[in-house]
Amino acid sequence: MNNVTKQIFLLAWPAILEMMMHTLVWTADTAMVGRLTPAAITGVNLGANIMFAVGHIFGALGIGATAMVARYIGAKEKEKAEFIGAQALSIGMVMSVVLGILGILFAKPIITSIVDDPEVIVLGTDYLRIVMGGLIFYIPLVIGNAILRGAGNTVIPLISAILANTFNIIGDYGLIFGRLGLPELGVRGAAIATGSAQALGAIVTLYYVIRGTAGIQVKIKDLIKWDFKTIRNVVGLSTPAGLEMLMNEGSRLLSSFWIAQLGTVAFAGHSLAIAAESISFMPGYGIAIAATTLVGQNLGDNNVVDADESAKKSVLYASILMGLVGVAFFLIPYPIMRLFSTDHETVALAAVCLRVGALEQIPIAIAIVVSGALKGAGDTKGPFKIALITNLTVRLPLIYFIVFVWRLHIGYVWAATALQFMVEALLMVVRYKKGQWKSTEIQWEQ
């Protein structure tokens, strides 16, 4: 195993296990709620989609922080990296409080604007209102982890995920079903467990970030004193990434709203298949994190050769691992989906979706890893432009016609997303091969 491969896996394995923990809690949450009713599944998934969409869009501030921290860590300018991290975390904390309060206040109007099923409205509103309180902790958690990854530490985010998600799963079991001496709260219990786990995760991550024992230290004095030039640089680099998240999450949410028009059972099957498919994202996102860090640090050290090799080998390894999961999705989708629900009609629909989803696994691997490599180099505009093109010209038009004009089976929606990822992977590779990322400058002076 050469040095670059070793570096990839040293960074990737904790990140993959972290993704595994997030996926585990998501699938466990979905499976437990799946023991309730289709309305409960729909309400929880709508609420979770909205909360995580907001969290991912504004948590994208961490992408700019990762790129800048990695660049200056690679250039052996640690104090600059620490100051940049502090400013990113500070602005993220303020945003999280504002967004959390707004989400709590407007939860019902948001859910009501999406569905008209009275039971789904009640359950979805309860769930969304509680988890938006958890968003106050979720965005600082995301940014704190991003700072650590930029410094080359993917172990602390893993530890944070293990503690938080273990707490979440135990809380789900106790609060959804009334076990372990806890009250039976159903959907509301799932939300309380999720929000509390996010708070715990944030406490763990920020403890290490502020204490400075994880390779980088965010100083309290730098958190409370804003430097607007630094914030402008971080926000400027992060804005395209945030817009990319907005495009992707907005497209996903809008398509979810459209799919909900196919009926509660169809949407429930779609939601369960997404939960199952998220298993395959673990190696892809984990290796993408490694690519982002290694490309950024190598460019900071003026080592373009290793940066390029890191990106290419990361794509190869992610494609192999996600491709293997895709084979399982294609061959045994029904047994996999039986793990998520006991409702036979819902499981049958979800199995069809999962089998179609097998076709998109390798394109997703290529797209997310190349995107991560470009962002590590400071090229956040390219992935945004590609997301804009593929969502507006492929995903949304096709899903709209499938649902409202052609009125086809839910499986065709998944075929449309598979096509989108194929186009996205191709465009990402074209962008990378142009080589402009090799000369992207990240300049900052305090």
Short mmCIF file of C-alpha atoms in Angstrom, two decimals:
data_model
loop_
_atom_site.label_atom_id
_atom_site.label_comp_id
_atom_site.label_asym_id
_atom_site.label_seq_id
_atom_site.Cartn_x
_atom_site.Cartn_y
_atom_site.Cartn_z
CA MET A 1 0.00 0.00 0.00
CA ASN A 2 1.64 3.27 -1.09
CA ASN A 3 1.60 6.47 0.94
CA VAL A 4 -1.39 8.08 -0.82
CA THR A 5 -3.54 4.97 -0.49
CA LYS A 6 -2.60 4.71 3.18
CA GLN A 7 -3.54 8.36 3.75
CA ILE A 8 -6.88 7.87 2.02
CA PHE A 9 -7.88 4.95 4.20
CA LEU A 10 -6.51 6.46 7.42
CA LEU A 11 -8.84 9.40 6.87
CA ALA A 12 -11.66 7.46 5.24
CA TRP A 13 -12.23 4.59 7.67
CA PRO A 14 -13.34 6.79 10.60
CA ALA A 15 -15.43 8.85 8.19
CA ILE A 16 -17.02 5.70 6.75
CA LEU A 17 -17.80 4.41 10.24
CA GLU A 18 -19.23 7.84 11.07
CA MET A 19 -21.47 7.62 8.01
CA MET A 20 -22.38 4.11 9.14
CA MET A 21 -23.49 5.46 12.51
CA HIS A 22 -25.59 8.18 10.88
CA THR A 23 -27.09 5.65 8.51
CA LEU A 24 -27.72 3.22 11.35
CA VAL A 25 -29.66 5.75 13.35
CA TRP A 26 -31.60 6.86 10.26
CA THR A 27 -32.52 3.32 9.30
CA ALA A 28 -33.28 2.34 12.91
CA ASP A 29 -35.48 5.42 13.28
CA THR A 30 -37.25 4.62 10.02
CA ALA A 31 -37.65 0.94 10.92
CA MET A 32 -39.11 1.75 14.34
CA VAL A 33 -41.48 4.37 12.99
CA GLY A 34 -42.28 1.89 10.20
CA ARG A 35 -43.85 -0.31 12.88
CA LEU A 36 -46.47 2.41 13.39
CA THR A 37 -48.53 3.53 10.36
CA PRO A 38 -47.93 4.81 6.80
CA ALA A 39 -49.05 8.24 8.06
CA ALA A 40 -46.36 8.12 10.75
CA ILE A 41 -43.70 7.15 8.18
CA THR A 42 -44.78 9.99 5.91
CA GLY A 43 -44.95 12.58 8.70
CA VAL A 44 -41.53 11.68 10.09
CA ASN A 45 -39.87 11.61 6.66
CA LEU A 46 -41.34 14.95 5.63
CA GLY A 47 -40.23 16.55 8.88
CA ALA A 48 -36.78 14.97 8.76
CA ASN A 49 -36.30 15.95 5.10
CA ILE A 50 -37.09 19.58 5.89
CA MET A 51 -34.87 19.79 8.98
CA PHE A 52 -31.87 18.08 7.40
CA ALA A 53 -32.28 20.11 4.20
CA VAL A 54 -32.01 23.34 6.20
CA GLY A 55 -29.13 21.92 8.23
CA HIS A 56 -27.18 20.79 5.16
CA ILE A 57 -27.70 24.05 3.27
CA PHE A 58 -26.49 26.30 6.08
CA GLY A 59 -24.03 23.72 7.40
CA ALA A 60 -22.31 24.10 4.02
CA LEU A 61 -20.40 26.89 5.74
CA GLY A 62 -18.27 24.01 6.96
CA ILE A 63 -17.21 23.20 3.38
CA GLY A 64 -15.47 26.54 3.02
CA ALA A 65 -13.97 26.10 6.47
CA THR A 66 -12.66 22.63 5.56
CA ALA A 67 -11.03 23.90 2.35
CA MET A 68 -9.37 26.87 4.05
CA VAL A 69 -8.31 24.97 7.18
CA ALA A 70 -6.86 22.13 5.07
CA ARG A 71 -4.96 24.56 2.84
CA TYR A 72 -3.33 26.37 5.78
CA ILE A 73 -2.65 23.17 7.72
CA GLY A 74 -0.87 21.88 4.60
CA ALA A 75 1.08 25.13 4.38
CA LYS A 76 2.14 24.72 8.06
CA GLU A 77 0.25 27.88 9.12
CA LYS A 78 -1.78 26.42 11.96
CA GLU A 79 -2.69 29.69 13.70
CA LYS A 80 -4.38 30.96 10.55
CA ALA A 81 -6.28 27.69 10.21
CA GLU A 82 -7.48 27.94 13.83
CA PHE A 83 -8.66 31.52 13.47
CA ILE A 84 -10.56 30.70 10.27
CA GLY A 85 -12.23 27.76 12.01
CA ALA A 86 -13.29 29.95 14.93
CA GLN A 87 -14.91 32.54 12.69
CA ALA A 88 -16.79 29.89 10.70
CA LEU A 89 -18.08 28.24 13.89
CA SER A 90 -19.14 31.57 15.40
CA ILE A 91 -21.27 32.64 12.45
CA GLY A 92 -22.70 29.12 12.27
CA MET A 93 -23.86 29.30 15.88
CA VAL A 94 -25.75 32.52 15.25
CA MET A 95 -27.41 31.14 12.11
CA SER A 96 -28.46 27.96 13.88
CA VAL A 97 -30.32 29.84 16.63
CA VAL A 98 -32.19 32.02 14.14
CA LEU A 99 -33.14 29.09 11.89
CA GLY A 100 -34.16 26.90 14.82
CA ILE A 101 -36.53 29.51 16.21
CA LEU A 102 -38.08 30.14 12.79
CA GLY A 103 -38.58 26.42 12.28
CA ILE A 104 -40.33 26.01 15.62
CA LEU A 105 -42.66 28.94 14.91
CA PHE A 106 -43.59 27.97 11.34
CA ALA A 107 -43.62 24.16 11.51
CA LYS A 108 -47.36 23.76 10.98
CA PRO A 109 -47.68 26.15 8.00
CA ILE A 110 -44.74 24.38 6.34
CA ILE A 111 -46.24 20.90 6.70
CA THR A 112 -49.74 22.11 5.77
CA SER A 113 -48.40 23.58 2.53
CA ILE A 114 -47.08 20.16 1.52
CA VAL A 115 -49.82 17.63 2.38
CA ASP A 116 -53.54 17.68 3.12
CA ASP A 117 -53.86 14.42 5.05
CA PRO A 118 -54.99 15.56 8.55
CA GLU A 119 -53.14 12.77 10.36
CA VAL A 120 -49.90 13.42 8.47
CA ILE A 121 -50.21 17.16 9.22
CA VAL A 122 -50.51 16.56 12.97
CA LEU A 123 -47.68 14.02 13.14
CA GLY A 124 -45.39 15.93 10.76
CA THR A 125 -45.90 19.21 12.61
CA ASP A 126 -45.09 17.66 15.99
CA TYR A 127 -41.97 16.01 14.60
CA LEU A 128 -40.71 19.08 12.70
CA ARG A 129 -41.26 21.48 15.62
CA ILE A 130 -39.14 19.34 17.94
CA VAL A 131 -36.28 18.54 15.55
CA MET A 132 -35.98 22.18 14.51
CA GLY A 133 -35.07 22.82 18.14
CA GLY A 134 -32.32 20.28 17.63
CA LEU A 135 -31.14 22.21 14.57
CA ILE A 136 -29.72 24.81 16.97
CA PHE A 137 -27.09 22.21 17.83
CA TYR A 138 -26.88 20.44 14.47
CA ILE A 139 -25.30 23.25 12.42
CA PRO A 140 -22.48 23.92 14.94
CA LEU A 141 -21.94 20.15 15.05
CA VAL A 142 -21.53 20.01 11.26
CA ILE A 143 -19.15 22.98 11.17
CA GLY A 144 -17.13 21.71 14.14
CA ASN A 145 -16.66 18.36 12.43
CA ALA A 146 -15.70 20.12 9.19
CA ILE A 147 -12.95 22.05 10.99
CA LEU A 148 -11.56 18.83 12.46
CA ARG A 149 -11.59 17.10 9.07
CA GLY A 150 -9.77 20.00 7.47
CA ALA A 151 -7.06 19.51 10.08
CA GLY A 152 -6.90 15.82 9.17
CA ASN A 153 -8.83 14.46 12.16
CA THR A 154 -11.75 12.22 11.24
CA VAL A 155 -11.65 10.22 14.49
CA ILE A 156 -13.30 12.79 16.79
CA PRO A 157 -16.31 13.20 14.46
CA LEU A 158 -16.63 9.39 14.61
CA ILE A 159 -16.55 9.38 18.42
CA SER A 160 -19.16 12.15 18.48
CA ALA A 161 -21.36 10.17 16.06
CA ILE A 162 -21.05 6.95 18.07
CA LEU A 163 -22.11 8.60 21.31
CA ALA A 164 -24.89 10.71 19.80
CA ASN A 165 -26.38 8.03 17.58
CA THR A 166 -26.25 5.32 20.25
CA PHE A 167 -28.16 7.71 22.48
CA ASN A 168 -30.59 8.37 19.60
CA ILE A 169 -31.33 4.69 18.96
CA ILE A 170 -31.88 3.92 22.65
CA GLY A 171 -34.06 7.02 22.92
CA ASP A 172 -36.06 5.94 19.86
CA TYR A 173 -36.73 2.52 21.31
CA GLY A 174 -37.73 3.87 24.69
CA LEU A 175 -39.77 6.90 23.63
CA ILE A 176 -41.50 5.50 20.52
CA PHE A 177 -42.71 2.28 22.15
CA GLY A 178 -42.73 3.21 25.84
CA ARG A 179 -39.86 0.90 26.86
CA LEU A 180 -37.00 1.27 29.36
CA GLY A 181 -39.31 3.04 31.81
CA LEU A 182 -39.98 5.89 29.36
CA PRO A 183 -43.39 7.16 28.17
CA GLU A 184 -44.83 5.91 24.85
CA LEU A 185 -44.76 8.99 22.63
CA GLY A 186 -44.69 7.51 19.10
CA VAL A 187 -43.60 10.05 16.48
CA ARG A 188 -43.02 12.73 19.09
CA GLY A 189 -40.67 10.36 20.93
CA ALA A 190 -38.64 9.83 17.74
CA ALA A 191 -38.25 13.59 17.40
CA ILE A 192 -37.18 14.09 21.02
CA ALA A 193 -34.56 11.36 20.67
CA THR A 194 -33.19 12.92 17.46
CA GLY A 195 -33.03 16.47 18.81
CA SER A 196 -31.39 15.37 22.07
CA ALA A 197 -28.81 13.30 20.19
CA GLN A 198 -27.86 16.31 18.06
CA ALA A 199 -27.27 18.33 21.22
CA LEU A 200 -25.05 15.58 22.65
CA GLY A 201 -23.07 15.30 19.41
CA ALA A 202 -22.45 19.06 19.36
CA ILE A 203 -21.24 19.04 22.97
CA VAL A 204 -18.74 16.25 22.27
CA THR A 205 -17.35 17.77 19.05
CA LEU A 206 -17.09 21.32 20.38
CA TYR A 207 -15.40 20.08 23.55
CA TYR A 208 -12.51 18.68 21.51
CA VAL A 209 -12.41 21.63 19.11
CA ILE A 210 -12.20 24.19 21.90
CA ARG A 211 -9.90 22.15 24.14
CA GLY A 212 -7.40 21.77 21.28
CA THR A 213 -6.45 18.12 21.74
CA ALA A 214 -7.61 17.02 18.28
CA GLY A 215 -5.02 18.70 16.05
CA ILE A 216 -6.62 22.15 15.98
CA GLN A 217 -7.92 24.57 18.61
CA VAL A 218 -10.71 27.10 18.29
CA LYS A 219 -10.09 29.77 20.90
CA ILE A 220 -13.00 31.33 22.81
CA LYS A 221 -11.64 34.84 22.23
CA ASP A 222 -11.75 34.23 18.47
CA LEU A 223 -15.36 33.02 18.71
CA ILE A 224 -16.67 36.15 20.39
CA LYS A 225 -14.74 38.67 18.30
CA TRP A 226 -15.83 38.68 14.68
CA ASP A 227 -13.38 39.50 11.93
CA PHE A 228 -15.57 40.42 9.00
CA LYS A 229 -12.81 40.04 6.41
CA THR A 230 -12.29 36.43 7.48
CA ILE A 231 -16.03 35.76 7.63
CA ARG A 232 -16.40 37.24 4.14
CA ASN A 233 -13.69 34.91 2.82
CA VAL A 234 -15.19 31.81 4.44
CA VAL A 235 -18.73 32.72 3.40
CA GLY A 236 -17.57 33.57 -0.12
CA LEU A 237 -15.95 30.18 -0.53
CA SER A 238 -18.89 28.42 1.12
CA THR A 239 -21.70 30.22 -0.73
CA PRO A 240 -21.47 28.15 -3.95
CA ALA A 241 -21.40 25.00 -1.81
CA GLY A 242 -24.44 26.26 0.09
CA LEU A 243 -26.22 27.04 -3.16
CA GLU A 244 -25.33 23.55 -4.37
CA MET A 245 -26.90 22.12 -1.20
CA LEU A 246 -29.90 24.39 -1.70
CA MET A 247 -30.27 23.16 -5.25
CA ASN A 248 -29.89 19.50 -4.32
CA GLU A 249 -31.97 19.62 -1.15
CA GLY A 250 -34.57 21.91 -2.72
CA SER A 251 -34.85 19.61 -5.70
CA ARG A 252 -35.10 16.58 -3.43
CA LEU A 253 -37.74 18.24 -1.25
CA LEU A 254 -39.76 19.44 -4.22
CA SER A 255 -39.65 16.02 -5.83
CA SER A 256 -40.67 14.50 -2.47
CA PHE A 257 -43.66 16.81 -2.35
CA TRP A 258 -44.60 15.74 -5.88
CA ILE A 259 -44.12 12.06 -5.05
CA ALA A 260 -46.39 12.53 -2.02
CA GLN A 261 -49.18 13.22 -4.53
CA LEU A 262 -48.93 9.59 -5.63
CA GLY A 263 -50.43 8.58 -2.29
CA THR A 264 -49.34 7.78 1.25
CA VAL A 265 -48.33 4.19 0.49
CA ALA A 266 -46.26 5.16 -2.57
CA PHE A 267 -44.49 7.89 -0.62
CA ALA A 268 -43.89 5.52 2.29
CA GLY A 269 -42.31 2.96 -0.06
CA HIS A 270 -40.16 5.65 -1.63
CA SER A 271 -39.05 6.87 1.82
CA LEU A 272 -38.14 3.38 3.00
CA ALA A 273 -36.11 2.73 -0.15
CA ILE A 274 -34.18 5.97 0.42
CA ALA A 275 -33.41 4.86 3.97
CA ALA A 276 -32.11 1.52 2.67
CA GLU A 277 -30.12 3.11 -0.16
CA SER A 278 -28.36 5.40 2.30
CA ILE A 279 -26.35 2.32 3.32
CA SER A 280 -24.44 2.57 0.06
CA PHE A 281 -23.51 6.22 0.62
CA MET A 282 -21.30 5.40 3.61
CA PRO A 283 -18.11 4.45 1.72
CA GLY A 284 -18.70 7.11 -0.92
CA TYR A 285 -19.08 10.02 1.47
CA GLY A 286 -16.34 8.72 3.75
CA ILE A 287 -13.82 8.55 0.92
CA ALA A 288 -15.02 11.92 -0.42
CA ILE A 289 -14.13 13.45 2.95
CA ALA A 290 -10.65 11.97 2.65
CA ALA A 291 -10.32 13.36 -0.88
CA THR A 292 -11.35 16.84 0.25
CA THR A 293 -8.81 16.90 3.08
CA LEU A 294 -5.92 15.38 1.12
CA VAL A 295 -6.38 17.56 -1.97
CA GLY A 296 -6.55 20.68 0.22
CA GLN A 297 -3.54 19.82 2.35
CA ASN A 298 -1.41 18.70 -0.60
CA LEU A 299 -2.14 21.89 -2.52
CA GLY A 300 -1.28 23.89 0.61
CA ASP A 301 2.07 22.05 0.55
CA ASN A 302 2.40 22.76 -3.21
CA ASN A 303 2.24 19.02 -3.97
CA VAL A 304 -0.05 18.86 -7.01
CA VAL A 305 1.03 15.31 -7.94
CA ASP A 306 -0.14 13.79 -4.65
CA ALA A 307 -3.29 15.91 -4.73
CA ASP A 308 -4.17 14.47 -8.15
CA GLU A 309 -3.31 10.91 -7.13
CA SER A 310 -5.39 11.25 -3.96
CA ALA A 311 -8.43 12.31 -5.98
CA LYS A 312 -8.14 9.59 -8.62
CA LYS A 313 -7.55 6.74 -6.18
CA SER A 314 -10.41 7.96 -3.99
CA VAL A 315 -12.77 7.75 -6.97
CA LEU A 316 -11.60 4.20 -7.73
CA TYR A 317 -12.04 2.91 -4.19
CA ALA A 318 -15.45 4.54 -3.73
CA SER A 319 -16.70 3.13 -7.03
CA ILE A 320 -15.65 -0.41 -6.09
CA LEU A 321 -17.27 -0.29 -2.66
CA MET A 322 -20.52 1.35 -3.76
CA GLY A 323 -20.70 -0.90 -6.79
CA LEU A 324 -20.65 -3.96 -4.54
CA VAL A 325 -23.54 -2.59 -2.50
CA GLY A 326 -25.38 -1.90 -5.75
CA VAL A 327 -25.09 -5.58 -6.69
CA ALA A 328 -26.85 -6.52 -3.44
CA PHE A 329 -29.58 -3.94 -4.10
CA PHE A 330 -30.20 -5.43 -7.53
CA LEU A 331 -30.19 -9.09 -6.49
CA ILE A 332 -32.04 -9.08 -3.14
CA PRO A 333 -34.08 -5.86 -2.81
CA TYR A 334 -37.18 -7.45 -1.24
CA PRO A 335 -35.37 -9.16 1.69
CA ILE A 336 -33.53 -5.90 2.36
CA MET A 337 -36.74 -3.88 2.45
CA ARG A 338 -38.42 -6.41 4.74
CA LEU A 339 -36.01 -5.20 7.42
CA PHE A 340 -37.62 -1.78 7.31
CA SER A 341 -41.35 -2.47 7.45
CA THR A 342 -43.97 -5.19 7.93
CA ASP A 343 -46.47 -3.58 5.54
CA HIS A 344 -46.37 -5.86 2.47
CA GLU A 345 -47.61 -3.30 -0.07
CA THR A 346 -45.10 -0.69 1.10
CA VAL A 347 -42.23 -3.21 1.04
CA ALA A 348 -43.12 -4.37 -2.50
CA LEU A 349 -42.99 -0.79 -3.82
CA ALA A 350 -39.77 -0.05 -1.94
CA ALA A 351 -38.10 -3.17 -3.39
CA VAL A 352 -38.80 -1.99 -6.94
CA CYS A 353 -37.28 1.41 -6.12
CA LEU A 354 -34.19 -0.14 -4.57
CA ARG A 355 -33.52 -2.41 -7.56
CA VAL A 356 -33.64 0.59 -9.91
CA GLY A 357 -31.43 2.49 -7.45
CA ALA A 358 -28.73 -0.14 -7.89
CA LEU A 359 -27.98 1.40 -11.30
CA GLU A 360 -26.97 4.75 -9.80
CA GLN A 361 -24.45 3.55 -7.22
CA ILE A 362 -21.23 3.91 -9.25
CA PRO A 363 -22.28 7.25 -10.81
CA ILE A 364 -23.03 8.56 -7.30
CA ALA A 365 -19.59 7.42 -6.12
CA ILE A 366 -17.86 9.23 -8.96
CA ALA A 367 -19.94 12.39 -8.55
CA ILE A 368 -19.54 12.82 -4.79
CA VAL A 369 -15.83 12.01 -4.64
CA VAL A 370 -14.85 14.23 -7.57
CA SER A 371 -17.03 16.97 -6.07
CA GLY A 372 -15.20 16.55 -2.75
CA ALA A 373 -11.82 16.76 -4.45
CA LEU A 374 -12.76 19.94 -6.28
CA LYS A 375 -14.03 21.54 -3.07
CA GLY A 376 -10.84 20.59 -1.26
CA ALA A 377 -8.99 22.54 -3.95
CA GLY A 378 -11.24 25.54 -3.35
CA ASP A 379 -13.34 25.03 -6.49
CA THR A 380 -16.83 25.24 -5.01
CA LYS A 381 -18.39 26.94 -8.04
CA GLY A 382 -17.96 23.99 -10.41
CA PRO A 383 -19.97 21.45 -8.37
CA PHE A 384 -22.70 24.07 -7.86
CA LYS A 385 -23.01 24.74 -11.58
CA ILE A 386 -23.20 21.02 -12.30
CA ALA A 387 -25.88 20.50 -9.62
CA LEU A 388 -27.86 23.37 -11.12
CA ILE A 389 -27.69 21.89 -14.62
CA THR A 390 -28.57 18.32 -13.67
CA ASN A 391 -31.42 19.23 -11.35
CA LEU A 392 -33.07 21.77 -13.64
CA THR A 393 -32.63 19.89 -16.91
CA VAL A 394 -32.89 16.24 -15.84
CA ARG A 395 -34.27 15.46 -12.39
CA LEU A 396 -37.09 17.95 -11.90
CA PRO A 397 -38.55 17.95 -15.43
CA LEU A 398 -38.55 14.14 -15.62
CA ILE A 399 -40.11 13.64 -12.19
CA TYR A 400 -42.76 16.26 -12.90
CA PHE A 401 -43.80 14.52 -16.12
CA ILE A 402 -43.68 11.07 -14.49
CA VAL A 403 -45.95 12.12 -11.62
CA PHE A 404 -48.35 14.66 -13.15
CA VAL A 405 -48.41 14.01 -16.90
CA TRP A 406 -47.57 10.38 -17.56
CA ARG A 407 -48.77 9.17 -14.09
CA LEU A 408 -46.28 6.32 -14.02
CA HIS A 409 -45.18 3.94 -11.28
CA ILE A 410 -42.86 5.19 -8.51
CA GLY A 411 -40.05 3.07 -10.00
CA TYR A 412 -39.82 5.47 -12.95
CA VAL A 413 -39.04 8.31 -10.53
CA TRP A 414 -36.00 6.35 -9.41
CA ALA A 415 -34.99 5.77 -13.04
CA ALA A 416 -35.05 9.54 -13.52
CA THR A 417 -32.73 10.12 -10.55
CA ALA A 418 -30.38 7.39 -11.81
CA LEU A 419 -30.12 9.24 -15.12
CA GLN A 420 -29.45 12.49 -13.26
CA PHE A 421 -26.51 10.97 -11.35
CA MET A 422 -25.05 9.52 -14.55
CA VAL A 423 -25.05 12.96 -16.16
CA GLU A 424 -23.69 14.55 -12.98
CA ALA A 425 -20.81 12.07 -12.77
CA LEU A 426 -19.86 12.75 -16.39
CA LEU A 427 -19.86 16.53 -15.90
CA MET A 428 -17.83 16.28 -12.68
CA VAL A 429 -15.15 14.25 -14.46
CA VAL A 430 -15.03 16.73 -17.34
CA ARG A 431 -14.62 19.61 -14.85
CA TYR A 432 -11.84 17.80 -13.01
CA LYS A 433 -9.94 16.85 -16.18
CA LYS A 434 -9.77 20.49 -17.28
CA GLY A 435 -7.27 20.89 -14.42
CA GLN A 436 -8.20 24.41 -13.34
CA TRP A 437 -8.52 23.21 -9.73
CA LYS A 438 -4.73 22.78 -9.60
CA SER A 439 -4.21 26.55 -9.68
CA THR A 440 -7.18 27.67 -7.54
CA GLU A 441 -5.97 30.27 -5.05
CA ILE A 442 -7.19 30.55 -1.46
CA GLN A 443 -5.76 33.80 -0.18
CA TRP A 444 -6.52 35.29 3.22
CA GLU A 445 -4.87 37.80 5.51
CA GLN A 446 -6.04 38.52 9.04
#
